[in-house]
Amino acid sequence: RRENLDAIVEAVKILSGETNVVIPLHPRTRAALLKRDLLTDIRESARVVEPASYLRMLSLILGAKAVVSDSGGIPKEAFYLGIPSVTLRSEAIWTELVDLGWTRTVDPGSSESILSATRSALQGDPGRPGQPYGDGTSARLILDELIKRFAQA
């Protein structure tokens, strides 16, 4: 994890020279940065904000060109909002989003990988259209089936 933090900080410092970077900083991450005396580096290069509520995070994602996160849920939220993402994990959580090109999974210990994937996401290549989670009609289909079964009973 230590090498991951170093790589992420390095990537943030470089990316913040190319674009605006906003970081809603989790308390554990803040503590790790403070312990390693890296928080100043992050604050000098990026806009560090307090952890965001769900609605605030959606607002931040919607206002972004791309999102970079080690969270499992953020790439899915970004997909729903039409924003490309980079997932800092060695394995994809949402393989369907990787397959569609909406998220790129990268080694969090490699600043070069983080930079390459993030720059690609920032190029505006969000991925192919798709509905990997359905078309939003499942509730109606379930209700129709229940009504049909109860009518037969």
Coordinates of C-alpha atoms in Angstrom, one line a residue:
R1 CA 0.0 0.0 0.0
R2 CA 2.9 2.4 0.7
E3 CA 4.1 2.1 -2.9
N4 CA 0.6 2.6 -4.1
L5 CA 0.3 5.9 -2.2
D6 CA 3.6 7.1 -3.6
A7 CA 2.5 6.3 -7.1
I8 CA -0.9 7.9 -6.7
V9 CA 0.6 11.1 -5.2
E10 CA 3.1 11.3 -8.0
A11 CA 0.4 10.9 -10.6
V12 CA -1.8 13.5 -8.9
K13 CA 1.1 16.0 -8.9
I14 CA 1.7 15.5 -12.6
L15 CA -2.0 15.4 -13.6
S16 CA -2.7 18.6 -11.7
G17 CA -0.2 20.4 -13.9
E18 CA -2.3 19.3 -16.9
T19 CA -5.9 19.7 -15.6
N20 CA -7.9 20.6 -12.5
V21 CA -7.8 17.9 -9.9
V22 CA -10.3 17.6 -7.0
I23 CA -9.8 15.1 -4.3
P24 CA -12.5 14.3 -1.7
L25 CA -10.1 12.9 0.8
H26 CA -11.2 9.9 3.0
P27 CA -10.0 10.2 6.6
R28 CA -7.9 7.1 6.4
T29 CA -6.2 8.4 3.3
R30 CA -5.6 11.7 5.0
A31 CA -4.0 10.0 8.0
A32 CA -1.8 7.9 5.7
L33 CA -0.7 11.1 3.8
L34 CA 0.0 12.9 7.0
K35 CA 2.0 10.0 8.4
R36 CA 4.1 9.9 5.3
D37 CA 4.3 13.8 5.1
L38 CA 2.7 13.8 1.7
L39 CA -0.4 15.8 2.4
T40 CA 1.3 19.1 1.7
D41 CA 2.4 17.7 -1.8
I42 CA -1.2 16.8 -2.5
R43 CA -2.6 20.2 -1.3
E44 CA -0.1 22.1 -3.3
S45 CA -1.0 20.4 -6.5
A46 CA -4.7 19.6 -6.2
R47 CA -7.9 20.9 -4.6
V48 CA -8.4 18.7 -1.5
V49 CA -12.0 18.7 -0.1
E50 CA -13.7 17.0 2.7
P51 CA -15.3 13.6 2.1
A52 CA -18.4 14.0 0.0
S53 CA -21.9 12.9 0.7
Y54 CA -23.5 10.7 -1.9
L55 CA -25.3 13.6 -3.6
R56 CA -22.2 15.8 -3.5
M57 CA -20.1 13.0 -4.9
L58 CA -22.6 12.6 -7.8
S59 CA -22.3 16.4 -8.4
L60 CA -18.5 16.1 -8.4
I61 CA -18.6 13.2 -10.9
L62 CA -21.1 15.0 -13.1
G63 CA -18.8 18.0 -13.3
A64 CA -15.7 15.9 -14.1
K65 CA -14.1 15.1 -17.4
A66 CA -13.0 11.8 -15.9
V67 CA -13.0 10.1 -12.4
V68 CA -10.1 8.2 -10.8
S69 CA -10.9 6.1 -7.7
D70 CA -10.1 3.0 -5.8
S71 CA -13.7 2.7 -4.8
G72 CA -15.8 -0.1 -6.2
G73 CA -19.0 2.0 -6.5
I74 CA -17.6 5.2 -8.1
P75 CA -17.0 3.7 -11.6
K76 CA -20.6 2.5 -11.7
E77 CA -21.9 5.9 -10.7
A78 CA -19.7 7.5 -13.3
F79 CA -21.0 5.1 -16.0
Y80 CA -24.6 6.0 -15.2
L81 CA -23.6 9.7 -15.5
G82 CA -21.7 9.2 -18.7
I83 CA -18.3 10.0 -17.3
P84 CA -15.3 7.8 -18.0
S85 CA -13.3 6.4 -15.1
V86 CA -10.1 4.8 -14.0
T87 CA -10.2 2.2 -11.3
L88 CA -7.1 2.0 -9.1
R89 CA -7.2 -1.8 -8.5
S90 CA -5.3 -4.8 -9.7
E91 CA -8.6 -6.5 -10.7
A92 CA -11.7 -5.2 -12.3
I93 CA -14.8 -5.1 -10.1
W94 CA -17.2 -4.2 -12.9
T95 CA -15.8 -6.2 -15.8
E96 CA -18.8 -5.2 -17.9
L97 CA -17.7 -1.6 -17.6
V98 CA -14.2 -2.5 -18.6
D99 CA -15.5 -4.5 -21.6
L100 CA -17.6 -1.5 -22.7
G101 CA -14.6 0.8 -22.2
W102 CA -16.2 3.0 -19.5
T103 CA -13.5 2.2 -16.9
R104 CA -9.9 1.3 -17.1
T105 CA -8.4 -0.8 -14.4
V106 CA -4.8 0.0 -13.5
D107 CA -2.1 -1.1 -11.1
P108 CA -2.3 1.5 -8.3
G109 CA 1.4 1.1 -7.7
S110 CA 2.4 2.4 -11.1
S111 CA 2.2 6.2 -11.6
E112 CA 2.9 5.6 -15.3
S113 CA -0.2 3.3 -15.6
I114 CA -2.3 5.8 -13.7
L115 CA -1.2 8.7 -15.9
S116 CA -1.7 6.8 -19.1
A117 CA -5.2 5.5 -18.2
T118 CA -6.3 8.9 -16.9
R119 CA -5.0 10.8 -19.9
S120 CA -6.9 8.4 -22.1
A121 CA -10.1 8.9 -20.1
L122 CA -9.6 12.7 -20.3
Q123 CA -9.4 12.5 -24.1
G124 CA -13.1 12.1 -24.0
D125 CA -13.3 8.4 -25.1
P126 CA -16.0 7.3 -22.6
G127 CA -16.7 3.9 -24.1
R128 CA -19.3 2.1 -26.1
P129 CA -23.1 2.4 -25.5
G130 CA -24.6 -0.5 -23.6
Q131 CA -27.1 -1.4 -20.9
P132 CA -25.1 -4.0 -18.8
Y133 CA -27.6 -3.5 -15.9
G134 CA -30.8 -3.7 -17.9
D135 CA -33.0 -1.1 -19.5
G136 CA -34.8 0.1 -16.4
T137 CA -38.0 -1.8 -17.0
S138 CA -37.6 -4.8 -14.6
A139 CA -40.0 -3.4 -12.0
R140 CA -42.7 -3.1 -14.5
L141 CA -42.1 -6.6 -15.9
I142 CA -42.1 -8.1 -12.4
L143 CA -45.4 -6.3 -11.5
D144 CA -47.0 -7.5 -14.8
E145 CA -45.9 -11.1 -14.0
L146 CA -47.3 -10.9 -10.4
I147 CA -50.6 -9.5 -11.6
K148 CA -50.9 -12.3 -14.2
R149 CA -50.1 -15.0 -11.6
F150 CA -52.5 -13.6 -9.0
A151 CA -55.2 -13.3 -11.7
Q152 CA -54.8 -17.0 -12.5
A153 CA -55.1 -18.0 -8.8

